[in-house]
Short mmCIF file of C-alpha atoms and ligand atoms in Angstrom, two decimals:
data_model
loop_
_atom_site.label_atom_id
_atom_site.label_comp_id
_atom_site.label_asym_id
_atom_site.label_seq_id
_atom_site.Cartn_x
_atom_site.Cartn_y
_atom_site.Cartn_z
CA UNK V 1412 124.12 87.44 73.66
CA UNK V 1413 125.06 86.51 70.07
CA UNK V 1414 123.35 83.22 69.56
CA UNK V 1415 124.79 82.74 66.16
CA UNK V 1416 128.43 82.28 67.87
CA UNK V 1417 127.40 78.97 69.12
CA UNK V 1418 126.77 77.32 65.54
CA UNK V 1419 128.61 79.55 63.13
CA UNK V 1420 126.66 79.56 59.88
CA UNK V 1421 128.06 77.88 57.05
CA UNK V 1422 129.80 80.40 54.43
CA UNK V 1423 128.08 80.66 51.24
CA UNK V 1424 127.90 82.72 48.05
CA UNK V 1425 125.26 85.20 47.70
CA UNK V 1426 122.08 84.33 45.33
CA UNK V 1427 120.29 87.24 44.34
CA UNK V 1428 116.70 87.43 43.37
CA UNK V 1429 115.79 91.04 42.75
CA UNK V 1430 115.77 93.06 45.22
CA UNK V 1431 116.57 90.57 47.82
CA UNK V 1432 119.82 88.13 48.61
CA UNK V 1433 120.31 84.90 50.31
CA UNK V 1434 123.52 83.41 51.49
CA UNK V 1435 126.33 85.51 52.57
CA UNK V 1436 125.83 87.57 55.55
CA UNK V 1437 121.83 87.80 54.55
CA UNK V 1438 119.17 87.36 56.96
CA UNK V 1439 118.01 83.55 56.44
CA UNK V 1440 115.03 84.26 54.02
CA UNK V 1441 111.25 83.38 54.45
CA UNK V 1442 109.75 82.06 51.24
CA UNK V 1443 106.35 80.21 50.75
CA UNK V 1444 104.14 79.23 47.41
CA UNK V 1445 100.96 80.39 46.09
CA UNK V 1446 98.14 77.66 45.93
CA UNK V 1447 96.20 79.51 42.93
CA UNK V 1448 96.32 78.15 39.45
CA UNK V 1449 98.51 80.59 37.56
CA UNK V 1450 95.84 81.09 34.72
CA UNK V 1451 93.98 82.88 37.73
CA UNK V 1452 95.57 85.84 37.46
CA UNK V 1453 93.64 88.08 39.55
CA UNK V 1454 93.34 85.22 42.33
CA UNK V 1455 97.36 84.71 42.24
CA UNK V 1456 97.78 88.30 42.51
CA UNK V 1457 96.03 88.59 45.69
CA UNK V 1458 97.62 85.64 47.19
CA UNK V 1459 100.92 86.67 46.71
CA UNK V 1460 100.34 90.36 47.96
CA UNK V 1461 98.64 88.69 50.92
CA UNK V 1462 101.72 86.34 51.60
CA UNK V 1463 104.11 89.35 51.43
CA UNK V 1464 101.87 90.98 53.65
CA UNK V 1465 102.25 88.43 56.12
CA UNK V 1466 106.21 88.43 55.79
CA UNK V 1467 106.79 86.32 52.89
CA UNK V 1468 109.98 87.44 51.54
CA UNK V 1469 110.15 85.23 48.00
CA UNK V 1470 106.91 83.94 46.41
CA UNK V 1471 106.69 81.03 44.56
CA UNK V 1472 104.38 80.38 41.70
CA UNK V 1473 103.76 77.35 39.86
CA UNK V 1474 104.17 77.62 35.82
CA UNK V 1475 103.86 73.81 34.43
CA UNK V 1476 103.12 75.33 31.15
CA UNK V 1477 104.65 77.80 28.60
CA UNK V 1478 101.32 79.73 28.59
CA UNK V 1479 101.31 79.98 32.64
CA UNK V 1480 104.94 81.29 32.22
CA UNK V 1481 103.91 83.90 29.76
CA UNK V 1482 101.16 85.00 32.37
CA UNK V 1483 103.71 85.80 35.00
CA UNK V 1484 104.39 89.13 32.92
CA UNK V 1485 100.87 89.93 33.70
CA UNK V 1486 100.86 89.03 37.53
CA UNK V 1487 104.31 90.76 38.06
CA UNK V 1488 102.75 94.13 36.66
CA UNK V 1489 99.71 93.77 38.43
CA UNK V 1490 101.26 93.03 42.14
CA UNK V 1491 103.74 95.92 41.03
CA UNK V 1492 100.69 98.08 40.50
CA UNK V 1493 98.35 97.25 43.52
CA UNK V 1494 101.32 96.47 46.08
CA UNK V 1495 104.94 96.92 44.74
CA UNK V 1496 107.70 94.78 44.05
CA UNK V 1497 107.39 91.47 45.45
CA UNK V 1498 110.25 88.82 44.64
CA UNK V 1499 108.89 86.04 42.52
CA UNK V 1500 110.00 82.68 41.76
CA UNK V 1501 108.39 80.31 38.87
CA UNK V 1502 108.35 76.53 39.63
CA UNK V 1503 109.33 74.85 36.53
CA UNK V 1504 109.25 70.98 36.33
CA UNK V 1505 108.80 68.95 33.03
CA UNK V 1506 110.56 69.18 30.03
CA UNK V 1507 111.16 72.92 31.45
CA UNK V 1508 113.65 74.49 28.63
CA UNK V 1509 110.93 77.02 26.94
CA UNK V 1510 109.04 77.44 30.00
CA UNK V 1511 112.00 78.39 31.82
CA UNK V 1512 113.58 80.64 29.42
CA UNK V 1513 109.95 82.52 29.12
CA UNK V 1514 109.58 82.77 33.09
CA UNK V 1515 113.29 83.99 32.93
CA UNK V 1516 111.98 87.08 31.59
CA UNK V 1517 109.33 87.98 34.26
CA UNK V 1518 110.53 86.63 37.79
CA UNK V 1519 113.56 86.97 39.92
CA UNK V 1520 113.94 83.20 40.34
CA UNK V 1521 113.47 80.14 38.26
CA UNK V 1522 113.52 76.88 40.02
CA UNK V 1523 114.17 73.89 37.80
CA UNK V 1524 113.68 70.20 39.12
CA UNK V 1525 116.89 68.28 37.77
CA UNK V 1526 114.63 64.98 38.01
CA UNK V 1527 112.19 66.20 35.56
CA UNK V 1528 113.73 68.93 33.49
CA UNK V 1529 114.55 66.32 30.85
CA UNK V 1530 112.19 63.61 31.48
CA UNK V 1531 113.47 60.48 29.71
CA UNK V 1532 112.84 56.86 30.57
CA UNK V 1533 115.56 54.42 30.44
CA UNK V 1534 113.49 51.01 30.84
CA UNK V 1535 112.80 50.57 27.20
CA UNK V 1536 116.37 50.53 26.04
CA UNK V 1537 117.27 47.78 24.13
CA UNK V 1538 114.11 46.56 24.65
CA UNK V 1539 114.98 44.41 27.91
CA UNK V 1540 112.87 46.08 30.46
CA UNK V 1541 109.57 48.07 30.40
CA UNK V 1542 109.71 51.76 31.73
CA UNK V 1543 107.16 51.30 34.28
CA UNK V 1544 109.19 48.28 35.59
CA UNK V 1545 112.50 50.41 36.06
CA UNK V 1546 110.54 53.36 37.58
CA UNK V 1547 109.41 50.39 40.11
CA UNK V 1548 112.78 50.31 41.44
CA UNK V 1549 111.65 53.17 43.94
CA UNK V 1550 109.13 51.11 45.88
CA UNK V 1551 111.63 47.80 45.89
CA UNK V 1552 114.59 48.79 47.63
CA UNK V 1553 114.28 46.11 49.86
CA UNK V 1554 113.63 43.50 47.06
CA UNK V 1555 116.67 41.45 46.32
CA UNK V 1556 115.93 41.19 42.68
CA UNK V 1557 116.50 45.32 42.51
CA UNK V 1558 120.35 44.78 42.53
CA UNK V 1559 119.87 42.36 39.35
CA UNK V 1560 117.34 44.52 37.87
CA UNK V 1561 119.66 47.68 38.70
CA UNK V 1562 122.59 45.92 37.01
CA UNK V 1563 120.62 44.95 33.87
CA UNK V 1564 119.64 48.82 33.62
CA UNK V 1565 123.26 50.05 34.58
CA UNK V 1566 124.34 52.74 32.22
CA UNK V 1567 127.28 52.48 30.17
CA UNK V 1568 129.85 55.68 30.34
CA UNK V 1569 128.44 56.61 26.60
CA UNK V 1570 125.02 56.35 27.20
CA UNK V 1571 125.44 58.23 30.74
CA UNK V 1572 127.31 61.05 28.46
CA UNK V 1573 124.73 60.79 25.82
CA UNK V 1574 122.07 61.80 28.43
CA UNK V 1575 124.23 64.53 30.27
CA UNK V 1576 124.54 66.05 26.67
CA UNK V 1577 121.21 66.03 26.05
CA UNK V 1578 120.57 67.80 29.12
CA UNK V 1579 123.11 70.15 28.52
CA UNK V 1580 121.63 71.14 25.12
CA UNK V 1581 118.20 71.58 26.93
CA UNK V 1582 119.48 73.39 29.97
CA UNK V 1583 121.94 75.99 28.24
CA UNK V 1584 119.00 78.12 26.85
CA UNK V 1585 117.78 78.44 30.51
CA UNK V 1586 121.31 79.37 31.93
CA UNK V 1587 121.58 82.12 29.21
CA UNK V 1588 118.48 83.39 29.94
CA UNK V 1589 119.12 83.60 33.50
CA UNK V 1590 122.36 85.45 32.85
CA UNK V 1591 120.65 87.75 30.37
CA UNK V 1592 118.04 89.14 32.55
CA UNK V 1593 120.13 88.67 35.79
CA UNK V 1594 117.90 86.24 37.09
CA UNK V 1595 118.61 83.63 40.19
CA UNK V 1596 118.11 79.84 39.63
CA UNK V 1597 117.08 77.45 42.33
CA UNK V 1598 118.20 73.85 41.25
CA UNK V 1599 115.70 72.12 43.47
CA UNK V 1600 115.86 68.09 43.78
CA UNK V 1601 113.24 66.37 45.08
CA UNK V 1602 113.41 62.76 46.74
CA UNK V 1603 110.37 61.81 45.25
CA UNK V 1604 110.87 62.92 41.57
CA UNK V 1605 114.75 61.79 40.89
CA UNK V 1606 115.58 60.76 37.12
CA UNK V 1607 115.42 57.26 36.17
CA UNK V 1608 119.21 57.37 35.57
CA UNK V 1609 119.98 58.60 38.96
CA UNK V 1610 117.21 56.16 40.68
CA UNK V 1611 119.05 53.32 39.03
CA UNK V 1612 122.48 54.65 39.53
CA UNK V 1613 122.37 55.91 43.40
CA UNK V 1614 119.22 54.03 44.41
CA UNK V 1615 116.63 56.10 45.94
CA UNK V 1616 119.07 57.74 48.52
CA UNK V 1617 120.39 61.22 49.75
CA UNK V 1618 123.51 60.27 47.43
CA UNK V 1619 120.96 60.18 44.29
CA UNK V 1620 119.53 63.58 45.21
CA UNK V 1621 123.12 65.31 45.73
CA UNK V 1622 124.56 63.84 42.70
CA UNK V 1623 121.42 64.87 40.73
CA UNK V 1624 121.83 68.55 41.89
CA UNK V 1625 125.76 68.59 41.37
CA UNK V 1626 125.42 67.70 37.60
CA UNK V 1627 123.20 70.89 37.14
CA UNK V 1628 125.39 72.89 39.10
CA UNK V 1629 128.35 71.93 37.21
CA UNK V 1630 126.70 72.48 33.99
CA UNK V 1631 125.94 76.22 35.15
CA UNK V 1632 129.44 77.04 36.26
CA UNK V 1633 130.79 75.66 32.77
CA UNK V 1634 128.82 78.03 31.17
CA UNK V 1635 129.78 80.97 33.60
CA UNK V 1636 126.62 81.12 35.71
CA UNK V 1637 126.64 81.09 39.39
CA UNK V 1638 123.58 82.94 40.95
CA UNK V 1639 122.33 79.57 42.20
CA UNK V 1640 120.84 78.14 45.24
CA UNK V 1641 119.71 74.29 46.07
CA UNK V 1642 117.33 72.58 47.57
CA UNK V 1643 117.13 68.65 48.52
CA UNK V 1644 113.60 68.12 49.92
CA UNK V 1645 112.21 64.57 51.16
CA UNK V 1646 108.90 64.08 53.06
CA UNK V 1647 111.10 62.29 55.60
CA UNK V 1648 113.08 64.26 57.95
CA UNK V 1649 116.09 61.75 58.10
CA UNK V 1650 116.54 61.80 54.56
CA UNK V 1651 116.16 65.57 53.99
CA UNK V 1652 118.84 65.92 56.55
CA UNK V 1653 121.03 63.37 55.34
CA UNK V 1654 120.84 64.61 51.75
CA UNK V 1655 121.66 68.49 52.93
CA UNK V 1656 124.40 67.30 54.93
CA UNK V 1657 125.69 65.22 52.11
CA UNK V 1658 125.21 67.96 49.70
CA UNK V 1659 127.34 70.38 52.07
CA UNK V 1660 130.23 68.02 52.11
CA UNK V 1661 130.22 67.32 48.23
CA UNK V 1662 130.13 70.87 47.68
CA UNK V 1663 133.34 71.25 50.11
CA UNK V 1664 134.82 68.41 48.08
CA UNK V 1665 134.41 70.26 44.85
CA UNK V 1666 134.58 73.89 45.61
CA UNK V 1667 131.39 75.20 45.59
CA UNK V 1668 129.62 77.19 48.37
CA UNK V 1669 126.08 77.78 47.24
CA UNK V 1670 123.16 78.63 49.57
CA UNK V 1671 120.88 76.06 50.64
CA UNK V 1672 117.00 76.36 50.62
CA UNK V 1673 115.43 73.89 53.66
CA UNK V 1674 112.20 72.30 53.57
CA UNK V 1675 110.23 68.99 54.63
CA UNK V 1676 108.17 68.69 51.83
CA UNK V 1677 104.64 67.41 52.12
CA UNK V 1678 104.91 67.90 55.76
CA UNK V 1679 100.96 67.55 55.62
CA UNK V 1680 98.88 69.76 58.17
CA UNK V 1681 98.27 70.72 61.70
CA UNK V 1682 100.65 70.51 64.68
CA UNK V 1683 102.59 67.19 63.31
CA UNK V 1684 103.17 68.95 59.91
CA UNK V 1685 104.79 71.83 62.09
CA UNK V 1686 106.99 69.69 64.24
CA UNK V 1687 107.94 67.82 61.32
CA UNK V 1688 108.95 70.76 59.40
CA UNK V 1689 110.78 72.21 62.39
CA UNK V 1690 112.53 68.64 63.12
CA UNK V 1691 114.38 68.85 59.77
CA UNK V 1692 114.66 72.57 59.18
CA UNK V 1693 115.66 73.41 62.52
CA UNK V 1694 118.36 70.36 62.79
CA UNK V 1695 120.14 71.74 59.93
CA UNK V 1696 119.77 75.55 61.08
CA UNK V 1697 121.55 74.61 64.22
CA UNK V 1698 124.05 72.99 62.35
CA UNK V 1699 124.90 76.35 60.46
CA UNK V 1700 123.44 74.90 57.45
CA UNK V 1701 120.40 76.96 55.73
CA UNK V 1702 120.03 79.97 54.11
CA UNK V 1703 116.33 80.26 53.12
CA UNK V 1704 113.34 78.09 54.30
CA UNK V 1705 109.97 76.88 53.43
CA UNK V 1706 107.63 75.09 55.71
CA UNK V 1707 105.20 73.41 53.16
CA UNK V 1708 101.65 73.02 54.81
CA UNK V 1709 98.74 71.21 53.44
CA UNK V 1710 96.96 74.67 54.63
CA UNK V 1711 96.41 78.22 53.63
CA UNK V 1712 100.08 79.03 52.72
CA UNK V 1713 99.92 82.34 54.90
CA UNK V 1714 100.07 79.96 58.09
CA UNK V 1715 103.50 79.02 56.93
CA UNK V 1716 104.97 82.26 57.18
CA UNK V 1717 104.80 82.56 61.25
CA UNK V 1718 105.92 78.76 61.61
CA UNK V 1719 109.26 79.86 59.62
CA UNK V 1720 109.57 83.02 61.75
CA UNK V 1721 109.27 80.94 64.89
CA UNK V 1722 111.72 78.40 63.93
CA UNK V 1723 114.15 81.20 63.24
CA UNK V 1724 113.53 82.95 66.40
CA UNK V 1725 113.86 79.86 68.47
CA UNK V 1726 116.89 79.13 66.63
CA UNK V 1727 118.39 82.52 67.52
CA UNK V 1728 118.60 83.30 63.55
CA UNK V 1729 116.06 86.35 63.45
CA UNK V 1730 114.14 88.10 65.89
CA UNK V 1731 110.59 89.28 64.75
CA UNK V 1732 108.93 89.03 68.31
CA UNK V 1733 109.26 89.42 71.80
CA UNK V 1734 110.78 86.29 73.23
CA UNK V 1735 109.23 85.13 76.39
CA UNK V 1736 111.09 82.68 78.87
CA UNK V 1737 108.64 81.38 81.07
CA UNK V 1738 108.96 78.54 83.40
CA UNK V 1739 106.61 75.71 83.22
CA UNK V 1740 105.58 76.19 87.05
CA UNK V 1741 105.61 73.79 89.56
CA UNK V 1742 104.73 73.43 93.26
CA UNK V 1743 106.86 76.18 94.24
CA UNK V 1744 105.14 78.48 91.89
CA UNK V 1745 103.66 81.76 93.42
CA UNK V 1746 101.10 83.14 91.08
CA UNK V 1747 99.02 81.42 88.41
CA UNK V 1748 101.75 81.10 85.64
CA UNK V 1749 99.83 80.95 82.66
CA UNK V 1750 97.69 83.93 83.54
CA UNK V 1751 100.31 86.18 84.50
CA UNK V 1752 102.38 85.12 81.29
CA UNK V 1753 99.12 86.13 79.48
CA UNK V 1754 99.07 89.33 80.93
CA UNK V 1755 102.93 90.14 80.61
CA UNK V 1756 102.59 89.00 77.14
CA UNK V 1757 99.47 91.25 76.44
CA UNK V 1758 101.22 94.37 77.65
CA UNK V 1759 104.37 93.70 75.99
CA UNK V 1760 104.24 91.61 72.94
CA UNK V 1761 104.58 94.81 70.89
CA UNK V 1762 108.23 95.61 72.00
CA UNK V 1763 109.92 93.46 69.17
CA UNK V 1764 113.40 92.55 70.40
CA UNK V 1765 113.10 92.26 73.81
CA UNK V 1766 113.70 89.12 75.99
CA UNK V 1767 111.30 88.96 78.77
CA UNK V 1768 111.34 86.18 81.45
CA UNK V 1769 108.11 85.47 83.76
CA UNK V 1770 109.42 82.71 86.33
CA UNK V 1771 107.12 81.39 89.16
CA UNK V 1772 109.77 81.75 91.99
CA UNK V 1773 112.93 83.05 93.40
CA UNK V 1774 114.77 79.66 93.83
CA UNK V 1775 115.73 78.73 90.29
CA UNK V 1776 114.09 81.39 88.41
CA UNK V 1777 116.77 84.47 88.41
CA UNK V 1778 119.30 81.78 87.33
CA UNK V 1779 117.52 80.09 84.56
CA UNK V 1780 116.40 83.53 82.87
CA UNK V 1781 119.77 85.12 83.26
CA UNK V 1782 119.98 86.20 79.77
CA UNK V 1783 116.48 87.76 79.31
CA UNK V 1784 116.48 91.89 79.36
CA UNK V 1785 113.67 91.74 81.86
CA UNK V 1786 112.53 89.15 84.44
CA UNK V 1787 109.04 89.03 86.43
CA UNK V 1788 109.45 86.68 89.11
CA UNK V 1789 107.46 85.56 92.10
CA UNK V 1790 108.59 85.89 95.40
CA UNK V 1791 107.52 85.06 99.25
CA UNK V 1792 104.23 86.64 100.45
CA UNK V 1793 102.48 86.67 96.79
CA UNK V 1794 104.88 89.59 95.92
CA UNK V 1795 106.75 90.35 92.56
CA UNK V 1796 110.25 90.80 91.87
CA UNK V 1797 111.25 92.55 88.75
CA UNK V 1798 114.57 92.30 87.13
CA UNK V 1799 116.40 94.11 84.68
CA UNK V 1800 119.15 91.57 83.31
CA UNK V 1801 120.64 89.84 86.43
CA UNK V 1802 120.05 92.97 88.77
CA UNK V 1803 117.11 93.36 91.07
CA UNK V 1804 115.44 96.48 90.25
CA UNK V 1805 112.37 96.30 92.49
CA UNK V 1806 110.91 93.86 95.11
CA UNK V 1807 107.88 93.84 97.35
CA UNK V 1808 105.56 94.59 94.33
CA UNK V 1809 101.73 93.31 95.07
CA UNK V 1810 100.92 90.85 92.22
CA UNK V 1811 98.20 93.21 91.25
CA UNK V 1812 100.44 95.89 90.17
CA UNK V 1813 103.05 93.99 88.79
CA UNK V 1814 102.45 94.47 84.95
CA UNK V 1815 102.09 98.05 85.72
CA UNK V 1816 105.27 98.13 87.22
CA UNK V 1817 106.81 95.97 84.42
CA UNK V 1818 105.76 98.82 82.02
CA UNK V 1819 106.87 101.65 84.55
CA UNK V 1820 110.41 100.17 84.52
CA UNK V 1821 110.37 99.70 80.86
CA UNK V 1822 109.19 103.43 80.68
CA UNK V 1823 111.84 104.54 82.72
CA UNK V 1824 114.42 102.70 80.65
CA UNK V 1825 112.97 104.67 77.57
CA UNK V 1826 111.98 101.07 75.83
CA UNK V 1827 108.48 101.48 76.20
CA UNK V 1828 106.24 102.56 73.42
CA UNK V 1829 102.52 102.34 72.78
CA UNK V 1830 100.88 99.57 71.66
CA UNK V 1831 99.52 101.09 68.34
CA UNK V 1832 102.90 102.14 67.17
CA UNK V 1833 103.91 100.37 64.21
CA UNK V 1834 106.58 97.53 64.44
CA UNK V 1835 108.57 99.55 61.78
CA UNK V 1836 108.64 102.27 64.09
CA UNK V 1837 109.25 99.97 67.27
CA UNK V 1838 111.99 97.83 65.69
CA UNK V 1839 114.92 100.21 65.47
CA UNK V 1840 114.47 101.25 68.98
CA UNK V 1841 114.34 98.34 70.75
CA UNK V 1842 116.51 95.83 69.20
CA UNK V 1843 119.43 95.30 72.22
CA UNK V 1844 121.68 92.69 70.87
S1 SF4 Q 2552 111.22 78.76 88.50
FE1 SF4 Q 2552 110.53 77.87 90.45
S2 SF4 Q 2552 108.16 77.69 90.07
FE2 SF4 Q 2552 109.25 77.75 87.97
S3 SF4 Q 2552 109.67 75.70 87.42
FE3 SF4 Q 2552 111.25 76.34 88.52
S4 SF4 Q 2552 111.25 75.89 90.67
FE4 SF4 Q 2552 109.14 75.53 89.86
#
């Protein structure tokens, strides 16, 4: 069953990053970011290769200074020499023109942060309010004085245009460099680092995030550059979801269709971080929104990759392992379900592409596993019944022979390969959908 048909993906333009692409009909791309300092070139190279080997398809490296951006040349060369080509993104934040222009020579994508790209404090204008006081708007959303403060700080149209002109002047060299070297750009807005002008005008809000991104996108289009994608990240799931939904609505209004990069930033670690990331990312994916994802964990970034793939597989968007459908078991269960599920998984986990159901009883089991390719179902008298789709293939199997009979069935159907066969060899044989 083509699960995507239940929630068609939003139609987006294609953004190309070297040999990979996101948006359009491309699979949803998995990306992450290394944690090594860029000046530790060899350590960066090692982490990039490790992430790629774990399945990461686009690896981001921070470039806080011009020297870091220059080092990307050496990092790129060493990665290519030791491993092969790995698509790289340079992460650019404060006062980013020279850094981004340099990075564009060496990487596939440059990420700029509109909130920080031209860092300008407005609060000292006319000497009324100090900058720190203006910034303090963020922490005082519920305070009645905020409206008053915002009114005092409000930009008049000429000042607004003046700042936009300053942004354009700083930004055009980056656009031109991306065009010249055929690089992609991510316009990456963070809820926690909106510019003061946006903060004063729109508040600390999803609207502010969206308008901040739109300004940069419009400048790109004005200068004939469209190899773009967008991220709108927040550490609060409802804000991240609202910002992405709003971005889609605003892009529809202005005739843009750029791919979206989804992520919940500063999610933390452990189970809660994974659930929090999934809540934000999967909610949007199930609405057809999202073309690339990153799960941000305060752990080794390699731990992010399986979570990304699990989210995509659970949403029916990419298949990277066997999908096991197993009931929770109850008083009707005819065998020790966790043990049997473990045995079935151990025997078949390499058969990437298959859906295999393990159900405790015949009462509800066959109906509830209806979409699985194969079913392993408990029956009366301690026996097992094997299904192919909805069809009973064999019943009355003693429990101790259940797994070997399942393997025999897969062999008979031409779907079995030995576990030591590499996934790349298995995949084409077993993708059934
Ligand atoms: S499939 Fe059968 S054993 Fe499993 S939870 Fe449902 S009723 Fe219980």
